[in-house]
Short mmCIF file of C-alpha atoms (C1' of nucleotides) and ligand atoms in Angstrom, two decimals:
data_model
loop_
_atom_site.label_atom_id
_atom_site.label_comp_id
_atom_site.label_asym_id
_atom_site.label_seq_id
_atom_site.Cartn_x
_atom_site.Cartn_y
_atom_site.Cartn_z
CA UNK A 816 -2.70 1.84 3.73
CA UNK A 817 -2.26 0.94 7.40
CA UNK A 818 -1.31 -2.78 7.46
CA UNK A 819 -3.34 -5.13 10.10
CA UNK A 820 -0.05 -5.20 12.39
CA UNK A 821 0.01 -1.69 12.34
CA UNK A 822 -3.47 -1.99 13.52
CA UNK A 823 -3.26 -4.27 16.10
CA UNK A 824 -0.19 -2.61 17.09
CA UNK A 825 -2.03 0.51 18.20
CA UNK A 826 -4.70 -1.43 19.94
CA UNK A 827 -1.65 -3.63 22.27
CA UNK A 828 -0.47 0.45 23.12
CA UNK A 829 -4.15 2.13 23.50
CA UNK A 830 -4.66 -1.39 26.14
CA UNK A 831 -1.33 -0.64 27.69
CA UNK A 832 -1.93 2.79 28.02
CA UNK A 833 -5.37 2.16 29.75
CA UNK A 834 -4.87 -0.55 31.90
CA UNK A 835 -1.28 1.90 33.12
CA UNK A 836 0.43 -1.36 34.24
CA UNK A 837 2.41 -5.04 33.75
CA UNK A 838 0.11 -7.17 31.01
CA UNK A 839 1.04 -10.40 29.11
CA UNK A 840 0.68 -10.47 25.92
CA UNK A 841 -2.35 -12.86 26.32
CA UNK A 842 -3.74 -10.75 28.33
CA UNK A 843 -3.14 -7.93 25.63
CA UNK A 844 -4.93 -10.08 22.72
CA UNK A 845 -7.97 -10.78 24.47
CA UNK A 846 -8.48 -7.05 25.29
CA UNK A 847 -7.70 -6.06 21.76
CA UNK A 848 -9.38 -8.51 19.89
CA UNK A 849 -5.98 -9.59 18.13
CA UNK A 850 -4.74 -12.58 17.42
CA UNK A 851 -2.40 -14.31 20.03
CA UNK A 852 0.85 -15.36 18.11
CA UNK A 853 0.62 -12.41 15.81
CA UNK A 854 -0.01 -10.25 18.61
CA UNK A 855 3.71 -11.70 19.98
CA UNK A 856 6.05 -10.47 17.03
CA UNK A 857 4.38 -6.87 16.83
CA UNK A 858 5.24 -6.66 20.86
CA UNK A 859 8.46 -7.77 19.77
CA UNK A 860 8.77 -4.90 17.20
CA UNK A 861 7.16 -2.15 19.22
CA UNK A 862 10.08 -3.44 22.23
CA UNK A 863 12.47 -2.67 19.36
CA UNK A 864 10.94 0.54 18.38
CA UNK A 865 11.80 1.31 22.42
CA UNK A 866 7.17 1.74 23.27
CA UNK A 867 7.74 -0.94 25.48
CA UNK A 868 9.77 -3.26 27.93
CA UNK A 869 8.75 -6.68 28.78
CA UNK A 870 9.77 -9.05 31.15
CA UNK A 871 10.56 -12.44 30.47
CA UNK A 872 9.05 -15.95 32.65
CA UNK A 873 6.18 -16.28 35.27
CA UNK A 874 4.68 -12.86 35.79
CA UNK A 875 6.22 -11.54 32.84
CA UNK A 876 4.62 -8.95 30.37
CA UNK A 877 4.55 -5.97 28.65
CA UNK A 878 4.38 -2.38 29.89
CA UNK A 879 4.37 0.68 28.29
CA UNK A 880 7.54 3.04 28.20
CA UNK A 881 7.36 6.42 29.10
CA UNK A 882 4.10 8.28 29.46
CA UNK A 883 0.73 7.48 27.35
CA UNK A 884 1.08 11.28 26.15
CA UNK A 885 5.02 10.74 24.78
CA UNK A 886 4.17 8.13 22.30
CA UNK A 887 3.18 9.15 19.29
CA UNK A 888 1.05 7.52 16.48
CA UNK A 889 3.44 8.93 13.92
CA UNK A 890 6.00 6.92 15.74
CA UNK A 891 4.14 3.83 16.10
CA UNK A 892 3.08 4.29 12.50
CA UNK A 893 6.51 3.90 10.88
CA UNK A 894 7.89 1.51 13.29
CA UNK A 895 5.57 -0.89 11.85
CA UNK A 896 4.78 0.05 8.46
CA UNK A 897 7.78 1.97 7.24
CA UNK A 898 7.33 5.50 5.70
CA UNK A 899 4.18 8.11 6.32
CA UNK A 900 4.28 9.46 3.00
CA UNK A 901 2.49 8.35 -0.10
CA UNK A 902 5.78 8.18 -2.33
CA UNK A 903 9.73 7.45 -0.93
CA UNK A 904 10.80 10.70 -2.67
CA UNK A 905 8.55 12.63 -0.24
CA UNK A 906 9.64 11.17 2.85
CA UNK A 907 11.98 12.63 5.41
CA UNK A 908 12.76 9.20 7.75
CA UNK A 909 12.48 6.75 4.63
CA UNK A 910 13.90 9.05 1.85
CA UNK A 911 14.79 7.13 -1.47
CA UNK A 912 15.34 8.88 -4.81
CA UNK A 913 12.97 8.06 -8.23
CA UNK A 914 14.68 6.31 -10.68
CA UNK A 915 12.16 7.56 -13.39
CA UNK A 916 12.42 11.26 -12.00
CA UNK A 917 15.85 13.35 -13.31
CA UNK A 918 15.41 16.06 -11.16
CA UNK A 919 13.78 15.95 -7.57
CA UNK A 920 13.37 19.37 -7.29
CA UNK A 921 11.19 20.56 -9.82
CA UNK A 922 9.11 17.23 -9.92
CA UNK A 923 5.44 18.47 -9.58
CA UNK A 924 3.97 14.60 -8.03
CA UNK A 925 6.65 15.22 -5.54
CA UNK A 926 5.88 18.38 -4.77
CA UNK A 927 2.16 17.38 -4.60
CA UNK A 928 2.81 14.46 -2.69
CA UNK A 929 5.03 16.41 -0.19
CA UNK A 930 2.09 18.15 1.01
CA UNK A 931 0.40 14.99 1.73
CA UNK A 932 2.78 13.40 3.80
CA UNK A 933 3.02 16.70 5.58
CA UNK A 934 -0.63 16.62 6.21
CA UNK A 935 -0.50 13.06 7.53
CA UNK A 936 2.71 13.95 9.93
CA UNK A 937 0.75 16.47 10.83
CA UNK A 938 -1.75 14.50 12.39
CA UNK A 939 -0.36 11.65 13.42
CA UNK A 940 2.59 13.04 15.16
CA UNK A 941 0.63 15.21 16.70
CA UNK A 942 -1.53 12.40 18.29
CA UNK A 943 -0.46 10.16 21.47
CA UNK A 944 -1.73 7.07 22.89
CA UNK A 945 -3.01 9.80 25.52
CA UNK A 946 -4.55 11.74 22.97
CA UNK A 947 -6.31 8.27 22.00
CA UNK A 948 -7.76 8.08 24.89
CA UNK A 949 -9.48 11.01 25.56
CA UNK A 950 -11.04 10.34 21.94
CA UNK A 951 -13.52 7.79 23.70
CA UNK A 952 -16.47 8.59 25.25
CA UNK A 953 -16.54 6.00 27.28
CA UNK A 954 -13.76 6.63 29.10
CA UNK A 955 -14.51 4.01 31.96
CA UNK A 956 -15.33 1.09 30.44
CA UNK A 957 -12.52 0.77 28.15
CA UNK A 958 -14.73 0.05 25.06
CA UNK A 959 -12.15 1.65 22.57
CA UNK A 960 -13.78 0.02 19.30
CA UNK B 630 1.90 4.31 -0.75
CA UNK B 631 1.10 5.63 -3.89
CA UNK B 632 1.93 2.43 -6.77
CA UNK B 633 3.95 2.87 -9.96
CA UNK B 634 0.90 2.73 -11.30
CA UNK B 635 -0.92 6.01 -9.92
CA UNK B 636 2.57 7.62 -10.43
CA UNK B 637 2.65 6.66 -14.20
CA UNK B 638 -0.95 7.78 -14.38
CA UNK B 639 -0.31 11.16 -13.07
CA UNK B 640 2.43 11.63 -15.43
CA UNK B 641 0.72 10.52 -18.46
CA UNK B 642 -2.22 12.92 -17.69
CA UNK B 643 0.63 15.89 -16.33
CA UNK B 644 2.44 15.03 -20.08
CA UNK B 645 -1.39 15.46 -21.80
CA UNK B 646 -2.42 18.58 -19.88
CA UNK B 647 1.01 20.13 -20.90
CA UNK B 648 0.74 19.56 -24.69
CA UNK B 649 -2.97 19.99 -24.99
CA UNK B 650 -3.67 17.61 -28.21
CA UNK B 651 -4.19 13.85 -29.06
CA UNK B 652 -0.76 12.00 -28.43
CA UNK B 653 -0.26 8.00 -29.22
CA UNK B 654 0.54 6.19 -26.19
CA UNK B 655 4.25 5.22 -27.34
CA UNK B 656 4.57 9.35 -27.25
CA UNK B 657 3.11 9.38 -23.53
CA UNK B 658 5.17 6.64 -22.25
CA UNK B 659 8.48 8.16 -24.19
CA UNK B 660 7.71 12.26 -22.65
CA UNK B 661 6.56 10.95 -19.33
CA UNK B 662 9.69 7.85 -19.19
CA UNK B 663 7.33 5.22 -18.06
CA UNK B 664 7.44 1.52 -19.98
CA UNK B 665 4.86 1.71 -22.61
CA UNK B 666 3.55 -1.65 -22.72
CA UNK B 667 2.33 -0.91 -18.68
CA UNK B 668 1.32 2.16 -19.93
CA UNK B 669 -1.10 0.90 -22.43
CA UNK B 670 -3.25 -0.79 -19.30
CA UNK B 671 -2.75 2.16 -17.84
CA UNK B 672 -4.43 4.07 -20.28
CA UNK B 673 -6.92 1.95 -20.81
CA UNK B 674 -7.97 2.71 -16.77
CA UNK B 675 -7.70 6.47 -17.38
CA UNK B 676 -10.25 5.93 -20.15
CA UNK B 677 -12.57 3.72 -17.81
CA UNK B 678 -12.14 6.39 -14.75
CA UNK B 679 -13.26 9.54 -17.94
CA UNK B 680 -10.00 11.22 -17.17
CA UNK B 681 -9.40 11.04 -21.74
CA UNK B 682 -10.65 9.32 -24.75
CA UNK B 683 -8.86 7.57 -26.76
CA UNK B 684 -8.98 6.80 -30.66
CA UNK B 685 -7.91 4.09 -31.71
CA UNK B 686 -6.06 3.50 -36.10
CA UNK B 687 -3.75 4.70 -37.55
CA UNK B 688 -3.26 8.67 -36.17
CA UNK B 689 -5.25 7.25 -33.18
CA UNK B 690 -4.15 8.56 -29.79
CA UNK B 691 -5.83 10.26 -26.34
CA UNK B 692 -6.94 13.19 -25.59
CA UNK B 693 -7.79 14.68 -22.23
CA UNK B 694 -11.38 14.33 -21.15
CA UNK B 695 -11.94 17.85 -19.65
CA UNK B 696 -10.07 20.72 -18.58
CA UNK B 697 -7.20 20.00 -16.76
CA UNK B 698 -8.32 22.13 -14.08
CA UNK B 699 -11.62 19.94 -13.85
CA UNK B 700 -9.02 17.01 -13.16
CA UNK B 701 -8.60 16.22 -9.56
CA UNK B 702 -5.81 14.40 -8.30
CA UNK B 703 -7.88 12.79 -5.84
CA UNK B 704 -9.98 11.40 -8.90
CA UNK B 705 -7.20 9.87 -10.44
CA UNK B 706 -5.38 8.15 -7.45
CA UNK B 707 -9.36 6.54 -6.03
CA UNK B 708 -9.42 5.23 -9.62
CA UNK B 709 -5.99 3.83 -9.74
CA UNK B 710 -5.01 2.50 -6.10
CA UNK B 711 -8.27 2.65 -4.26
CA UNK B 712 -9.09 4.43 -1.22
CA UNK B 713 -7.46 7.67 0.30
CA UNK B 714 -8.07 6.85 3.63
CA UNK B 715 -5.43 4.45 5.49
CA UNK B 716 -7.99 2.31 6.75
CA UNK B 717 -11.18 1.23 5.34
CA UNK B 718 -13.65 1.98 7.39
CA UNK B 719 -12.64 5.71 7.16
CA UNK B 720 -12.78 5.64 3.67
CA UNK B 721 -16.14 7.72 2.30
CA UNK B 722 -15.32 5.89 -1.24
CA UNK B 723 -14.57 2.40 -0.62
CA UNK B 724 -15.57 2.03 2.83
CA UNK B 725 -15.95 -1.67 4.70
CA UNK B 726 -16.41 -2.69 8.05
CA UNK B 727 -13.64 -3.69 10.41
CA UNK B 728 -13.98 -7.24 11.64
CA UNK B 729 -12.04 -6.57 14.33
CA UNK B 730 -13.80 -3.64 16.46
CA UNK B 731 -17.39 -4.23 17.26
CA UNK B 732 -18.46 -0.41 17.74
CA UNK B 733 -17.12 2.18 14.65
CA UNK B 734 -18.34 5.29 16.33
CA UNK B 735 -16.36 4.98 19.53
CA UNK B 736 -13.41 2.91 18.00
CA UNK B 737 -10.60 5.83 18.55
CA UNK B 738 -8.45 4.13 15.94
CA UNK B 739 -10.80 4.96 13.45
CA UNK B 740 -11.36 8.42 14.48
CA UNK B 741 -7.45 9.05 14.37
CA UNK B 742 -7.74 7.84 10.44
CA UNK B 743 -10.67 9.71 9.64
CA UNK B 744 -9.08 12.94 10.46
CA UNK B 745 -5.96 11.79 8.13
CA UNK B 746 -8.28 10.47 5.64
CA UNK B 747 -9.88 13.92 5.57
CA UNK B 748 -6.54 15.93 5.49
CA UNK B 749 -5.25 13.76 2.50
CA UNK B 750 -8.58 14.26 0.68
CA UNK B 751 -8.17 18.25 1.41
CA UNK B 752 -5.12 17.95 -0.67
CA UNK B 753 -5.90 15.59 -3.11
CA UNK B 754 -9.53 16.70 -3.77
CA UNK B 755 -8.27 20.27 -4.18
CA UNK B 756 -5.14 20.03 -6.64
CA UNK B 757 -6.01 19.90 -10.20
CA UNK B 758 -3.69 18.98 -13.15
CA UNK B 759 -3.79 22.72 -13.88
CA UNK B 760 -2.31 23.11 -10.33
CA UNK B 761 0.34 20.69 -10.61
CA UNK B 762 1.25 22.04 -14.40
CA UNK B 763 1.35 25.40 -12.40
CA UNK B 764 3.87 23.92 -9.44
CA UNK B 765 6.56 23.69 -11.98
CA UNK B 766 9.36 26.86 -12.83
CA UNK B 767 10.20 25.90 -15.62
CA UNK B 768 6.97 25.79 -17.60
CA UNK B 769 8.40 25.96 -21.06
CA UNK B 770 10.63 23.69 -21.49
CA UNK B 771 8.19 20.94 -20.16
CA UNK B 772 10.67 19.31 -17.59
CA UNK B 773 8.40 18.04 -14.59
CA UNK B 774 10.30 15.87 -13.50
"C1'" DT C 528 10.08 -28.82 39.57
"C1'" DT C 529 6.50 -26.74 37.38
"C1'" DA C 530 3.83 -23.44 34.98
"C1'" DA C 531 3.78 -19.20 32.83
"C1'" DT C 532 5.70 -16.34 29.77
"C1'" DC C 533 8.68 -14.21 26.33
"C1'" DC C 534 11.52 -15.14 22.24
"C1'" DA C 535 13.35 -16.97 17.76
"C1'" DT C 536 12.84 -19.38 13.60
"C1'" DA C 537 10.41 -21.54 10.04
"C1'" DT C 538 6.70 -21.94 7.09
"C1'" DA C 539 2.40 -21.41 4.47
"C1'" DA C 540 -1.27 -19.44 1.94
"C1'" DC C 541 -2.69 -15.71 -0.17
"C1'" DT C 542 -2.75 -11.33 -2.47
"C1'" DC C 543 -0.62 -7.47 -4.77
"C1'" DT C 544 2.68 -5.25 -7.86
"C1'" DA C 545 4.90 -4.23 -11.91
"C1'" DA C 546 5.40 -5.52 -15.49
"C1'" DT C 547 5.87 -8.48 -20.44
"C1'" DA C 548 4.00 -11.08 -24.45
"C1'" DG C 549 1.17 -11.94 -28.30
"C1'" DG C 550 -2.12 -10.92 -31.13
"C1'" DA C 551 -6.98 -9.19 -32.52
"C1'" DA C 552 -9.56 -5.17 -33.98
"C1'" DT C 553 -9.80 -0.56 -35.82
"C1'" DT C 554 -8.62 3.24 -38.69
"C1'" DG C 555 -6.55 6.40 -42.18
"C1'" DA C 556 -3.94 6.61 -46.07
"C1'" DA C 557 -1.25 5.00 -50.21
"C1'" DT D 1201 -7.00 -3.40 -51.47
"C1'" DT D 1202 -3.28 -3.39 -48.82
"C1'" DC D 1203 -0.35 -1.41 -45.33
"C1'" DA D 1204 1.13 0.65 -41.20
"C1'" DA D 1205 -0.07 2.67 -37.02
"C1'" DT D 1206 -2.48 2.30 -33.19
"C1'" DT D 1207 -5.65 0.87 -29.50
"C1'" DC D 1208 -7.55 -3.05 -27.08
"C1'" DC D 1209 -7.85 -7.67 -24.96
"C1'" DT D 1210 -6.23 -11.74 -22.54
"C1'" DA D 1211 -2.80 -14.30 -20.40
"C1'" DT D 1212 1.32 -14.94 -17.85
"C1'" DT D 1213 5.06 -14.20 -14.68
"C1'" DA D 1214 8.43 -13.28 -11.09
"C1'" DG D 1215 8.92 -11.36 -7.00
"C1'" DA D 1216 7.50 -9.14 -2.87
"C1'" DG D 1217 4.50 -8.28 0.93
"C1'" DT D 1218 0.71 -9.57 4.16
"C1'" DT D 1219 -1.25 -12.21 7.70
"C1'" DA D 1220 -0.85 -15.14 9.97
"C1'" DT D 1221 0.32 -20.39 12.41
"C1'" DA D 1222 3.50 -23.92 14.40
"C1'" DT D 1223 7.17 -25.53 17.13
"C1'" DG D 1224 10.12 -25.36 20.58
"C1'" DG D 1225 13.84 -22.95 23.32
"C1'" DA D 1226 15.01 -19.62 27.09
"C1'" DT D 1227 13.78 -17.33 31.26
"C1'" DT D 1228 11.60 -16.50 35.58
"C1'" DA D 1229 8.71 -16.80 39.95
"C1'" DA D 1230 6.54 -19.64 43.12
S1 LIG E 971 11.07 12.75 -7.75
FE1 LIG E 971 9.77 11.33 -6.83
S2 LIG E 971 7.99 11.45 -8.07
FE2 LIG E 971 9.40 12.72 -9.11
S1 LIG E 972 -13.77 0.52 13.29
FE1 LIG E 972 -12.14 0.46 11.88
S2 LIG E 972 -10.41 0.52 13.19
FE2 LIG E 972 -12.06 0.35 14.58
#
DNA sequence: TTAATCCATATAACTCTAATAGGAATTGAA
DNA sequence: TTCAATTCCTATTAGAGTTATATGGATTAA
């Protein structure tokens, strides 16, 4: 399950990305539709997952680093929410062993649950902000959802 | 995330598929090492979701409901954790509205989930018990994990 | 100096998870 | 009839995670 902040996370980027400049974070909620002090700690988290720089006092804000096609949902994804995979035993950045499994290669929900996460990395590190973009059709008026 | 939960429950119905027969849930929780008292609720889900039946008495036990090719792993984990899909409003099963975007067919967040959603269905919706019993080298001796 | 803005810490309400406990009801067998 | 095995039902619990809000400090440009 993709957690709110994960969420609303993706929306700050997909504005970001759109708008291609400076924005405070205000600036950011309104567009998104996110609240305004949440909003606040997941820029703070997606500065520390290195999507973004922001500037501090008058005229501060947030913009995006590196190019709208470089940063990837998958990315985004586990800088918020942790692991892509269903199960820790299946996941290559969060790997953590069963404690009621004795052996980790033969385990058959492992090895179904491997596929899945493979599936999902698939996809979503596969997919940039870019890619995001292009998914709406209306392009222009930055109606995203 | 897959919970304890939908783990234990694939491993109780993994331990029933491999030994074919009626089996007392004390046996279950002691072949598939999961705490039989969570078990028992568990069980009781399975029986709810017509994955087995269950007798109850003396020589009372379950018994898988079906073929355990006819058992979808999909099935099980919608009936114990809910939703495939990451999001809800991509979900086909449990679907809900999002509060927070005001059109669903443009929103590009949800179109990123749906195609996950449908990739994690593809896998779960198309590996049986059978399957998983099959994933396993080293059939006889009924180590699975 | 002021206003805008990011940043850090604390807190609160709520829900979910992963169980455990105790006992009632059912059943087959001695 | 009594016993033991077993499922079934209800309640409880401790801890963690989620989704925020509140307060105020630090920084910066005009
Ligand atoms: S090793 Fe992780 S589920 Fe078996
Ligand atoms: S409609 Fe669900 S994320 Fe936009």
């Amino acid at each position: 399950m993709l957690s709110m902040k994960c969420k609303y996370a993706l929306k700050a980027l997909v504005v970001l990305a759109a708008e291609g400049k400076k924005l405070p974070s205000s600036a950011i909620a309104q567009k998104a539709r996110v609240p305004a002090k949440f909003l606040e700690a997941i820029l703070t988290d997606l500065r520390k997952a290195d999507a973004l720089t922001s500037e501090r006092g008058a005229h501060g804000g947030h913009t995006l680093k590196g190019a709208p096609e470089k940063i990837m949902l998958g990315h985004v994804v586990r800088a918020m929410d942790g692991m892509l995979a269903p199960i820790p035993c299946a996941s290559t950045f969060y790997y953590k062993k069963c404690d009621d499994c004795t052996d980790e290669k033969i385990c058959v929900i492992r090895h179904a649950m491997l596929e899945v996460r493979n599936k999902i990395s698939e996809v979503l590190d596969g997919l940039s902000l870019e890619d995001l973009l292009n998914m709406s059709p209306k392009k222009k008026q930055q109606l995203f959802w």
